[in-house]
XYZ file of C-alpha atoms in Angstrom:
705
model
C 1.910 -14.394 -3.131
C -1.063 -15.358 -4.905
C -4.436 -13.081 -5.951
C -6.241 -15.155 -3.574
C -4.615 -15.966 -0.382
C -5.150 -19.334 1.362
C -6.718 -18.832 4.725
C -4.955 -21.259 6.937
C -6.482 -23.381 9.642
C -5.627 -22.277 13.243
C -3.472 -24.158 15.253
C -2.880 -24.592 18.880
C 0.330 -22.958 19.890
C 1.753 -26.016 21.586
C 0.927 -28.749 18.952
C 2.695 -29.799 15.911
C 0.966 -29.031 12.552
C -0.840 -32.653 12.442
C -2.595 -31.607 15.820
C -4.975 -29.022 14.098
C -7.810 -27.533 16.160
C -10.247 -24.726 15.711
C -9.196 -22.025 18.506
C -6.580 -19.568 18.167
C -3.579 -19.082 20.540
C -3.747 -17.275 23.877
C -1.350 -14.453 24.080
C -0.458 -14.963 27.668
C 3.025 -15.375 28.234
C 4.287 -18.851 29.040
C 7.528 -20.034 30.681
C 10.410 -20.517 28.214
C 10.001 -24.348 27.374
C 13.559 -24.820 26.222
C 13.634 -24.696 22.380
C 15.512 -27.284 20.309
C 18.293 -24.741 19.547
C 20.177 -22.441 21.846
C 18.799 -19.235 20.769
C 17.216 -18.093 23.805
C 20.240 -19.512 26.390
C 22.741 -17.141 24.604
C 20.221 -14.126 24.191
C 20.223 -14.478 20.693
C 16.798 -13.468 19.323
C 16.049 -12.261 16.113
C 14.797 -8.542 16.410
C 12.006 -8.683 13.634
C 10.644 -11.775 11.689
C 8.378 -11.006 8.855
C 6.013 -13.587 7.626
C 5.353 -13.071 3.563
C 7.521 -11.930 0.880
C 4.819 -9.691 -1.133
C 5.703 -5.983 -1.444
C 4.775 -4.982 1.920
C 7.169 -7.677 3.585
C 9.940 -6.876 1.392
C 9.458 -3.025 1.641
C 9.571 -3.456 5.457
C 12.517 -5.694 5.390
C 14.409 -2.975 3.288
C 13.424 0.053 5.647
C 14.487 -1.776 8.770
C 17.784 -2.929 7.122
C 18.630 0.817 6.284
C 17.420 1.557 9.783
C 20.155 -0.907 11.380
C 17.634 -3.543 12.428
C 18.426 -7.115 11.861
C 15.333 -8.967 10.273
C 14.266 -11.929 8.112
C 11.566 -12.934 5.963
C 9.694 -16.048 5.728
C 7.266 -16.856 2.718
C 5.128 -20.006 2.326
C 5.435 -20.240 -1.362
C 8.512 -21.901 -2.894
C 8.793 -18.998 -5.541
C 7.689 -15.766 -6.247
C 4.512 -15.440 -8.319
C 4.499 -14.004 -11.701
C 1.027 -13.103 -11.645
C 0.796 -9.508 -12.161
C -1.796 -8.624 -9.273
C -1.310 -4.877 -8.224
C 0.026 -2.471 -10.723
C -0.957 0.988 -9.775
C 1.780 2.822 -7.461
C 0.396 5.992 -6.262
C 2.309 9.338 -5.299
C 2.776 8.429 -1.754
C 4.198 5.094 -2.234
C 6.471 6.335 -4.821
C 7.885 9.044 -2.685
C 8.614 6.043 -0.112
C 10.363 4.415 -2.808
C 12.677 7.526 -3.682
C 14.082 6.642 -0.250
C 15.152 3.207 -1.289
C 18.139 3.855 -3.273
C 16.665 5.019 -6.556
C 13.846 2.250 -6.595
C 11.354 4.963 -7.768
C 13.738 6.157 -10.584
C 14.150 2.511 -11.583
C 10.495 1.957 -11.791
C 9.802 5.028 -13.954
C 12.598 3.881 -16.277
C 10.973 0.331 -16.566
C 7.622 1.270 -16.490
C 5.515 1.386 -19.803
C 5.034 5.105 -21.343
C 2.461 6.734 -19.514
C 0.748 7.528 -23.118
C 0.029 3.835 -23.323
C -1.911 3.750 -19.681
C -3.463 7.042 -18.925
C -6.858 6.160 -20.145
C -9.713 3.742 -19.115
C -11.698 2.591 -22.445
C -15.209 1.186 -22.311
C -15.991 -0.574 -25.367
C -18.261 -3.455 -26.986
C -15.218 -5.265 -27.987
C -11.402 -4.537 -28.151
C -11.639 -4.409 -31.929
C -14.969 -3.031 -32.138
C -16.794 0.632 -31.110
C -15.705 2.583 -28.241
C -18.478 3.595 -25.979
C -16.306 6.103 -24.450
C -12.844 6.909 -22.625
C -11.672 8.621 -19.472
C -8.380 10.021 -19.277
C -6.953 9.919 -15.879
C -3.956 12.039 -15.908
C -4.146 15.760 -15.630
C -1.101 18.354 -16.327
C -0.632 18.950 -12.886
C 0.111 15.100 -12.440
C 3.424 15.619 -13.944
C 4.729 19.108 -13.114
C 6.092 17.879 -9.771
C 4.741 20.969 -7.747
C 2.976 18.972 -4.879
C 5.283 15.925 -5.075
C 8.778 15.307 -6.617
C 7.581 12.061 -8.309
C 4.690 10.999 -10.172
C 2.396 7.771 -9.928
C 3.448 4.576 -11.723
C 2.033 1.712 -13.738
C 4.238 -1.179 -12.751
C 3.125 -4.945 -12.042
C 3.582 -6.363 -8.683
C 5.690 -9.249 -9.777
C 8.167 -6.578 -11.456
C 8.190 -4.523 -8.165
C 8.989 -7.804 -6.167
C 11.907 -8.158 -8.517
C 13.490 -4.780 -7.918
C 13.055 -5.026 -3.968
C 14.674 -8.548 -4.261
C 17.528 -6.897 -6.166
C 17.636 -3.823 -3.694
C 17.704 -6.852 -0.657
C 20.497 -8.571 -2.283
C 22.581 -5.432 -2.665
C 22.192 -5.024 1.253
C 23.530 -8.584 1.565
C 20.033 -10.666 1.713
C 19.900 -14.156 0.762
C 17.321 -16.287 -0.662
C 16.789 -19.785 0.554
C 14.480 -21.883 -1.662
C 14.709 -25.056 0.698
C 16.231 -26.525 3.481
C 16.265 -26.229 7.376
C 17.964 -23.413 9.345
C 21.366 -23.912 10.918
C 20.292 -23.849 14.724
C 23.579 -22.157 15.431
C 22.799 -18.995 13.705
C 19.702 -16.771 13.280
C 17.970 -16.379 9.793
C 19.473 -12.561 9.829
C 19.050 -10.729 6.301
C 17.586 -14.318 4.789
C 14.474 -14.701 3.022
C 13.254 -18.588 3.582
C 11.002 -19.784 0.880
C 8.665 -22.631 1.084
C 8.424 -21.875 4.915
C 4.872 -22.021 6.336
C 4.232 -20.454 9.666
C 2.518 -22.872 11.580
C 2.654 -21.756 15.215
C 3.638 -18.808 17.220
C 4.303 -18.988 21.058
C 4.664 -16.067 23.263
C 7.163 -16.389 25.889
C 8.297 -14.011 28.609
C 11.124 -12.957 26.547
C 10.280 -13.403 22.960
C 7.730 -14.607 20.205
C 8.918 -18.320 19.318
C 7.839 -18.879 15.794
C 7.690 -22.295 14.402
C 7.844 -22.790 10.550
C 7.387 -26.062 8.691
C 8.797 -26.874 5.254
C 9.164 -29.758 2.800
C 12.359 -31.643 2.061
C 12.918 -34.806 0.441
C 9.248 -35.214 0.940
C 9.346 -34.965 4.742
C 7.823 -31.889 6.685
C 10.416 -30.505 8.783
C 9.973 -27.790 11.456
C 12.056 -24.808 12.439
C 11.853 -22.623 15.410
C 12.670 -18.942 15.285
C 12.638 -16.830 18.297
C 12.117 -13.091 17.513
C 11.238 -10.067 19.667
C 8.705 -8.834 17.004
C 6.720 -11.048 14.464
C 5.082 -9.011 11.563
C 2.392 -10.604 9.385
C 2.513 -9.169 5.999
C 1.241 -12.586 4.692
C -1.861 -11.429 2.529
C -5.326 -11.367 2.828
C -5.876 -14.962 4.214
C -2.975 -14.100 6.675
C -1.946 -17.127 8.842
C -0.353 -14.802 11.402
C -3.860 -12.893 11.838
C -5.616 -16.270 12.083
C -2.979 -17.904 14.449
C -3.692 -14.942 16.995
C -7.545 -15.119 16.468
C -7.809 -11.264 14.976
C -11.029 -11.188 13.276
C -11.859 -8.964 10.197
C -14.491 -6.539 10.081
C -16.565 -5.187 7.190
C -18.337 -6.352 4.077
C -17.530 -10.060 2.944
C -17.914 -11.629 -0.279
C -19.001 -8.481 -2.497
C -18.021 -10.223 -5.788
C -16.274 -13.538 -6.908
C -14.337 -13.365 -9.857
C -11.765 -15.404 -12.015
C -8.491 -13.974 -12.988
C -7.061 -15.011 -16.445
C -3.394 -14.042 -17.015
C -2.567 -14.175 -20.495
C 0.053 -13.166 -23.106
C -0.471 -11.795 -26.775
C 2.031 -9.662 -28.374
C -0.527 -9.552 -31.157
C -3.175 -7.825 -29.018
C -0.891 -5.692 -27.325
C 0.441 -4.405 -30.528
C -2.965 -3.852 -31.653
C -4.094 -1.877 -28.684
C -0.857 -0.035 -28.454
C -1.473 1.739 -31.853
C -5.114 1.805 -32.086
C -6.536 2.454 -28.572
C -4.015 2.237 -25.779
C -5.356 2.400 -22.076
C -4.744 0.699 -18.577
C -8.221 -0.602 -18.231
C -10.806 -2.022 -20.796
C -14.237 -2.478 -19.774
C -15.764 -4.663 -22.428
C -19.703 -5.254 -22.830
C -21.183 -7.596 -25.520
C -23.462 -10.106 -25.709
C -21.059 -12.877 -25.676
C -19.021 -11.961 -22.865
C -18.218 -9.221 -20.172
C -15.008 -8.688 -18.571
C -12.404 -6.070 -17.403
C -9.160 -6.358 -19.085
C -6.126 -4.835 -17.275
C -3.197 -4.135 -19.746
C 0.033 -4.539 -17.588
C 2.463 -4.197 -20.587
C 1.300 -3.405 -23.876
C 4.388 -3.652 -25.562
C 5.111 -7.081 -23.770
C 1.507 -8.173 -24.501
C 0.777 -9.003 -20.914
C -2.855 -8.746 -19.832
C -5.147 -9.913 -16.654
C -8.829 -10.352 -17.689
C -11.106 -10.379 -14.626
C -14.585 -11.849 -15.121
C -17.435 -12.312 -12.252
C -18.656 -15.728 -11.834
C -21.687 -17.117 -9.607
C -20.955 -20.239 -7.698
C -22.164 -23.096 -7.310
C -24.024 -23.027 -10.429
C -21.026 -21.807 -12.208
C -17.885 -23.774 -11.035
C -14.171 -22.462 -11.178
C -13.120 -25.785 -12.759
C -15.115 -24.782 -15.754
C -13.033 -21.906 -16.650
C -10.449 -24.195 -18.511
C -7.610 -22.679 -20.717
C -9.852 -23.475 -23.709
C -12.941 -22.020 -22.227
C -11.001 -18.764 -21.316
C -9.443 -18.511 -24.392
C -13.035 -18.379 -26.162
C -14.090 -15.763 -24.043
C -11.060 -13.588 -24.577
C -11.693 -13.935 -28.296
C -15.349 -12.864 -27.685
C -14.105 -9.967 -25.863
C -11.370 -8.974 -28.444
C -13.712 -9.426 -31.491
C -11.612 -11.898 -33.235
C -9.184 -14.754 -32.655
C -5.623 -14.247 -31.546
C -2.886 -16.370 -33.058
C -0.415 -16.080 -30.278
C -2.659 -16.128 -27.145
C -0.783 -18.164 -24.273
C -3.179 -18.546 -20.900
C -0.446 -18.552 -18.279
C -2.483 -18.781 -14.955
C -6.319 -18.905 -14.050
C -7.416 -18.012 -10.539
C -10.407 -17.646 -8.343
C -10.498 -14.519 -5.820
C -13.175 -12.969 -3.827
C -13.626 -9.205 -3.456
C -13.974 -8.022 0.266
C -13.835 -4.573 1.984
C -12.575 -5.582 5.451
C -10.312 -4.051 8.038
C -8.937 -6.350 10.888
C -10.439 -5.514 14.286
C -6.944 -4.704 15.576
C -3.663 -4.737 14.116
C -1.464 -5.642 17.574
C -1.889 -8.870 19.732
C 0.285 -10.438 22.475
C 1.415 -7.250 24.139
C 1.842 -5.564 20.664
C 4.671 -7.705 19.804
C 2.594 -9.565 16.959
C 1.748 -6.796 14.503
C -0.414 -7.015 10.992
C 0.598 -5.150 7.993
C -0.657 -5.041 4.420
C -3.657 -7.006 3.197
C -3.437 -9.123 6.338
C -4.824 -5.918 8.099
C -7.076 -4.741 5.461
C -8.495 -5.955 2.270
C -10.321 -3.529 -0.292
C -11.947 -3.707 -3.782
C -9.341 -3.241 -6.292
C -11.056 -0.033 -7.417
C -8.482 2.876 -6.999
C -5.356 0.701 -6.284
C -5.551 1.489 -2.407
C -4.338 -2.275 -1.322
C -0.759 -2.505 -2.137
C -0.329 1.157 -1.488
C -1.831 1.350 2.041
C 0.456 -1.616 2.598
C 3.586 0.256 1.700
C 2.599 3.140 3.964
C 1.912 0.579 6.544
C 5.318 -0.456 6.379
C 6.905 3.156 6.239
C 4.857 3.859 9.533
C 5.823 0.751 11.093
C 9.471 0.608 10.278
C 10.744 3.896 12.367
C 8.610 2.751 15.475
C 10.050 -0.597 15.563
C 13.636 0.905 14.983
C 13.131 3.403 17.683
C 12.074 0.680 20.335
C 14.898 -1.608 19.360
C 17.468 0.936 19.475
C 16.335 2.301 23.036
C 14.796 5.621 21.628
C 11.446 4.850 22.699
C 9.539 2.478 24.798
C 7.387 -0.205 23.738
C 4.154 2.268 24.260
C 4.759 3.728 20.871
C 3.711 0.573 19.226
C -0.006 1.388 19.799
C 0.374 4.406 17.829
C 0.738 2.105 14.701
C -2.679 0.922 15.155
C -3.778 4.411 16.320
C -2.576 5.958 13.078
C -2.766 3.273 10.273
C -6.178 1.829 11.033
C -8.393 4.825 10.572
C -6.582 5.332 7.342
C -7.442 1.965 6.134
C -11.081 2.324 7.270
C -11.137 5.563 5.406
C -9.738 4.011 2.215
C -12.358 0.929 2.643
C -15.158 3.326 2.264
C -13.412 5.262 -0.699
C -12.683 1.803 -2.475
C -16.336 0.725 -2.189
C -17.571 4.263 -3.473
C -15.128 3.906 -6.450
C -16.309 0.177 -7.148
C -19.809 1.399 -6.938
C -19.011 4.109 -9.573
C -17.269 1.395 -11.717
C -20.961 -0.223 -11.637
C -22.599 2.766 -12.820
C -21.581 2.188 -16.629
C -23.084 -1.183 -16.866
C -26.118 -0.308 -15.107
C -26.549 2.710 -17.491
C -26.357 0.329 -20.310
C -29.132 -1.903 -18.891
C -26.973 -4.257 -17.154
C -26.939 -3.543 -13.537
C -24.739 -5.836 -11.574
C -26.878 -5.439 -8.648
C -29.660 -7.004 -10.344
C -27.394 -9.986 -11.490
C -26.101 -10.464 -7.907
C -29.945 -10.595 -6.560
C -30.926 -12.928 -9.342
C -28.129 -15.039 -8.051
C -29.225 -15.112 -4.627
C -32.689 -15.672 -5.145
C -31.891 -18.782 -7.376
C -29.493 -19.959 -4.112
C -32.436 -19.285 -1.907
C -35.306 -20.832 -3.613
C -34.492 -23.573 -6.310
C -30.895 -24.118 -5.213
C -31.913 -26.881 -2.789
C -34.070 -28.528 -5.154
C -33.219 -28.431 -8.730
C -30.031 -30.518 -9.996
C -27.090 -28.353 -10.526
C -27.216 -28.755 -14.251
C -30.547 -27.311 -14.411
C -29.772 -24.393 -12.263
C -26.579 -23.489 -14.231
C -29.091 -23.611 -17.382
C -31.566 -21.336 -15.598
C -29.011 -18.968 -14.514
C -27.014 -18.762 -17.880
C -30.649 -18.211 -19.393
C -31.507 -15.254 -17.259
C -27.887 -13.935 -17.896
C -28.480 -14.209 -21.707
C -31.301 -12.271 -21.609
C -29.482 -9.655 -19.633
C -26.657 -9.543 -22.202
C -29.169 -8.872 -24.923
C -29.136 -5.245 -23.868
C -25.615 -5.083 -25.317
C -26.526 -6.194 -28.828
C -25.646 -3.840 -31.709
C -29.837 -3.786 -32.281
C -30.406 -2.185 -28.893
C -26.951 -0.124 -28.386
C -26.824 2.226 -31.286
C -27.833 5.909 -31.568
C -30.631 5.149 -34.089
C -32.626 3.238 -31.264
C -34.141 5.613 -28.920
C -33.296 3.052 -25.886
C -29.957 2.694 -27.010
C -29.392 6.491 -27.673
C -30.720 7.403 -24.198
C -28.460 4.923 -22.450
C -25.451 5.837 -24.515
C -26.290 9.555 -23.308
C -26.588 8.549 -19.870
C -23.147 6.886 -20.004
C -21.743 9.823 -21.557
C -23.174 12.025 -18.640
C -21.393 9.700 -16.464
C -17.842 10.457 -17.775
C -18.465 13.985 -18.036
C -19.328 14.391 -14.522
C -16.501 12.303 -13.199
C -18.717 9.606 -11.622
C -16.989 6.508 -13.201
C -14.363 4.680 -11.902
C -11.259 7.020 -10.777
C -7.636 6.087 -10.989
C -6.280 9.069 -8.980
C -7.421 10.453 -5.679
C -4.813 13.123 -4.993
C -6.211 14.523 -1.928
C -6.408 11.079 -0.101
C -3.051 9.772 -1.681
C -0.686 12.918 -0.496
C -3.287 14.585 1.791
C -4.046 11.843 4.454
C -3.376 12.999 8.263
C -2.963 11.084 11.431
C -5.368 12.635 13.835
C -3.630 11.266 16.959
C -0.876 8.830 17.649
C 2.941 9.503 17.777
C 2.561 13.401 17.419
C 1.048 16.479 19.393
C -2.630 15.943 18.957
C -4.712 18.831 17.346
C -8.146 19.413 18.798
C -10.797 21.359 17.926
C -12.538 24.485 20.405
C -14.429 22.062 22.310
C -11.355 19.858 22.934
C -12.368 16.824 20.455
C -9.956 15.433 17.838
C -10.500 17.159 14.224
C -12.478 14.598 12.139
C -11.330 14.099 8.453
C -13.705 14.847 5.543
C -15.690 11.882 4.473
C -14.580 10.413 1.138
C -16.743 11.794 -2.015
C -15.438 9.052 -4.267
C -14.309 11.533 -6.839
C -11.097 12.928 -7.666
C -10.188 15.782 -5.361
C -6.900 17.949 -5.829
C -4.222 17.662 -2.938
C -3.804 21.148 -1.052
C -0.394 21.264 0.653
C -0.794 21.670 4.402
C 1.727 21.758 7.428
C -1.434 20.445 9.640
C -0.271 17.944 12.679
C -0.145 14.487 11.260
C 0.037 15.494 7.665
C 2.900 14.658 5.307
C 5.397 17.473 5.021
C 4.728 19.486 1.994
C 7.086 19.249 -1.056
C 9.221 22.132 -2.329
C 12.231 22.068 -4.001
C 15.061 23.624 -2.160
C 18.929 24.543 -2.958
C 21.350 23.085 -0.529
C 23.816 25.809 0.737
C 27.096 24.114 0.567
C 30.881 25.100 0.081
C 31.252 21.872 -2.231
C 28.482 22.360 -4.422
C 26.049 25.252 -4.505
C 23.571 23.959 -7.070
C 22.324 20.783 -5.396
C 18.461 21.033 -5.539
C 16.318 18.472 -3.713
C 12.986 18.174 -2.239
C 12.125 18.960 1.228
C 11.084 15.373 1.613
C 14.691 14.631 0.928
C 15.903 16.129 4.112
C 14.436 13.320 6.358
C 17.103 10.624 6.572
C 15.940 7.066 5.533
C 18.937 5.555 7.206
C 18.639 6.574 10.733
C 15.614 7.333 13.179
C 15.932 11.213 13.083
C 13.564 13.858 13.347
C 13.885 17.115 11.246
C 13.043 20.558 12.632
C 12.339 23.334 10.158
C 13.039 26.901 10.971
C 13.463 30.244 9.517
C 16.810 32.070 10.089
C 15.818 34.383 12.898
C 17.046 34.561 16.590
C 13.735 33.428 18.120
C 13.839 30.054 15.978
C 17.670 29.359 16.386
C 17.178 29.745 20.318
C 14.192 27.043 19.778
C 16.696 24.989 17.762
C 19.185 24.960 20.393
C 16.878 24.014 23.060
C 15.405 21.227 20.965
C 18.482 19.755 20.205
C 19.774 19.760 23.782
C 16.326 18.071 25.002
C 16.716 15.490 22.340
C 20.434 14.666 23.113
C 19.448 14.301 26.692
C 16.895 11.491 25.630
C 19.178 9.866 22.691
C 17.083 11.336 20.096
C 18.453 12.286 16.604
C 17.487 15.812 15.400
C 18.615 17.415 12.202
C 17.872 21.294 12.056
C 16.923 22.557 8.738
C 17.123 26.581 8.462
C 14.865 27.591 5.518
C 16.204 30.981 3.897
C 13.865 32.709 1.657
C 14.355 32.989 -2.132
C 17.033 35.686 -2.869
C 17.801 36.370 0.627
C 20.569 34.318 1.892
C 23.218 35.117 4.830
C 24.566 31.640 4.354
C 26.159 29.061 6.507
C 28.157 31.454 8.915
C 25.243 32.562 10.909
C 23.589 29.074 11.495
C 26.977 27.787 12.569
C 27.375 30.370 15.185
C 23.737 30.374 16.232
C 23.588 26.864 16.586
C 27.283 26.077 17.832
C 28.519 23.586 19.496
C 25.571 21.584 17.438
C 26.497 20.487 13.956
C 23.772 18.501 12.663
C 22.137 21.329 10.505
C 21.551 22.075 6.937
C 20.914 25.197 5.563
C 18.649 25.444 2.423
C 17.144 28.113 -0.045
C 13.602 27.846 -1.535
C 13.462 27.340 -5.152
C 10.185 28.847 -6.234
C 8.584 27.306 -9.368
C 7.246 29.863 -12.007
C 3.424 28.344 -11.615
C 3.821 28.595 -8.055
C 5.450 31.662 -6.403
C 4.449 31.054 -2.872
C 7.294 31.104 -0.086
C 7.773 27.841 2.044
C 5.766 29.184 5.036
C 3.007 30.515 2.714
C 2.610 27.024 1.482
C 2.584 25.589 5.176
C 0.139 28.363 5.923
C 2.307 29.581 8.746
C 4.355 32.569 9.483
C 8.293 32.478 9.077
C 8.313 32.630 12.906
C 7.050 29.225 13.369
C 8.719 25.974 13.387
C 7.779 22.284 12.313
C 9.128 18.887 13.594
C 8.953 16.053 11.425
C 8.952 12.411 12.045
C 11.273 9.880 10.238
C 8.314 8.969 7.964
C 7.760 12.418 6.648
C 4.810 13.183 8.730
C 4.455 16.400 10.850
C 4.666 15.380 14.698
C 4.465 18.997 16.275
C 4.422 22.540 14.799
C 4.174 26.131 16.322
C 2.796 28.737 13.874
C 4.292 31.948 15.601
C 6.517 31.327 18.350
C 6.546 28.916 21.788
C 4.819 30.451 24.545
C 6.433 29.984 27.977
C 9.431 27.732 28.922
C 10.846 26.271 25.579
C 12.686 23.431 27.567
C 9.615 22.428 29.513
C 7.414 22.531 26.132
C 9.886 20.468 24.206
C 10.149 17.781 26.744
C 6.379 17.633 26.740
C 6.375 17.436 22.804
C 8.972 14.355 22.798
C 7.088 12.684 25.340
C 3.899 13.024 23.747
C 5.486 11.838 20.165
C 7.784 8.838 21.552
C 5.849 7.968 24.919
C 8.933 8.609 27.209
């Protein structure tokens, strides 16, 4: 998947690729027209087809397969991109990866040491003076009090490789070219070089037509599927085919991304000024360098550019080398420019995530595209997949009706809107430093717009370019050593202003723990929580600054983490996270109770009601630290049910709170957790009234029974 998705043209559903028209398909069902294969005749329909083999599509395919759901992936590119792209994996995504057979642990082993990427550095050149630096890692980020895993710095193409390795371990195969065998569905296959060109809703399934090139000829295949998931990036073909519009701010900034290698530069930075991001300001060039791996010497340089006066074609390999040398402060003997790509920064969210009676679904960048500030793009997409997987599995397994799918949009779209606002705030914070140095990016954009609107249609392009470059050169002069030094009153004042920005936490931030771990679903597949007037409780608006996460058992929140010891006759020293109590291999809810009579009675009713509706529930009995009566009491109290686990709190020296204190509840309460770790229902003390009636209402509200 490229940095800049290629926006497809829209096609009429009933025409081949050569009959291109401008309007999207209608999602009104049509009679089955008879496919070239016999899929529909023998009832063989792929449960889920995923378009897009980026991190979101691959994670979704792993999650679905672990839940026992057949799926396949089609990808328009012939090979997986080596462009590093996204690189910051936040806490919540790493928690999801812990469910994927050791993926989080493999990422932690493979990533660069944290000491090499914990800082953002602001400088006049990579070998020159440092204006300032910000350390984005704090002690609590490593102590595993609020999460069993830490954030990671790991390039997207490396993550894709690990995900492919996981898929191959569960019998997925990758096909680089060639048509489908019409006598079987592409179950557990990734079809590379297959472009989705049409989707046709019928009364029984979605018929997806893909096109690929074989021996110079365009060949089409048809794949009938029950659900189609568009995880095909910012320029989503699926989104365009079904006519879903993006809403928000377009074209915030146009940039050029230069992927290059230099072991010489990596070694220098590793020992002299290690960091993740380098913001470089000098009269010769301005750019942001992303150090993907200092040891390997792998970098991405991001530079703004201003078409039509500046053309992407002008950014040749040699031109980019010269710009890199200016930013480094000297030439590099071993530089290798691997790739140069243009891309456009947007802040947009799809107007809806579902189409065609909720059988066509958007996820990841196909549903939202943010400024890269804060790394919300890929992480939000991974959490889209985590939310969606168990709901699709519940429908396909007959546990929940189709009416549960709208809760995917109800839950995830508000999170995307929130993260859009937060990304914009963080991007604006990134602009504060150059503005303080006398180089306001807003002014540069305004100058560019003025030229386009005035002389843009009059003067030849070469003169326009000379004019724009001349104006920018005057601005860049603000960064000269003559101006930017402590002996110059103007320079001294500007440098002092930059220091205040750093000290007050108003520069670009890397981590947002409160939003990363503390996001809540306010309505959806849960029992909604309302205020005193009956209205849904609204989230606090983003501040654009780091806020610490405060564990909470509020409805819709991710279950708090606490280490617990599993009571077992086999091994009494097994210590896991409360998050590990939720299965990743089946659609199973978790009921957490204390070992008291009223809670055991509640658990018996919950298990009985769940069993009547084909719902799996596991009961977790949370024993307080030091007060354990063991498995015998639970076994007797829950008989004949056997799906339970007894655990004991393991309190940290730095946090002696009990489980129920962390949850801000009494031990007479109970918590029902969904398969995606989010709290669907809770009772703070005890259920009032008929427990059976109440629990039927609860499961009905969650699953839409």
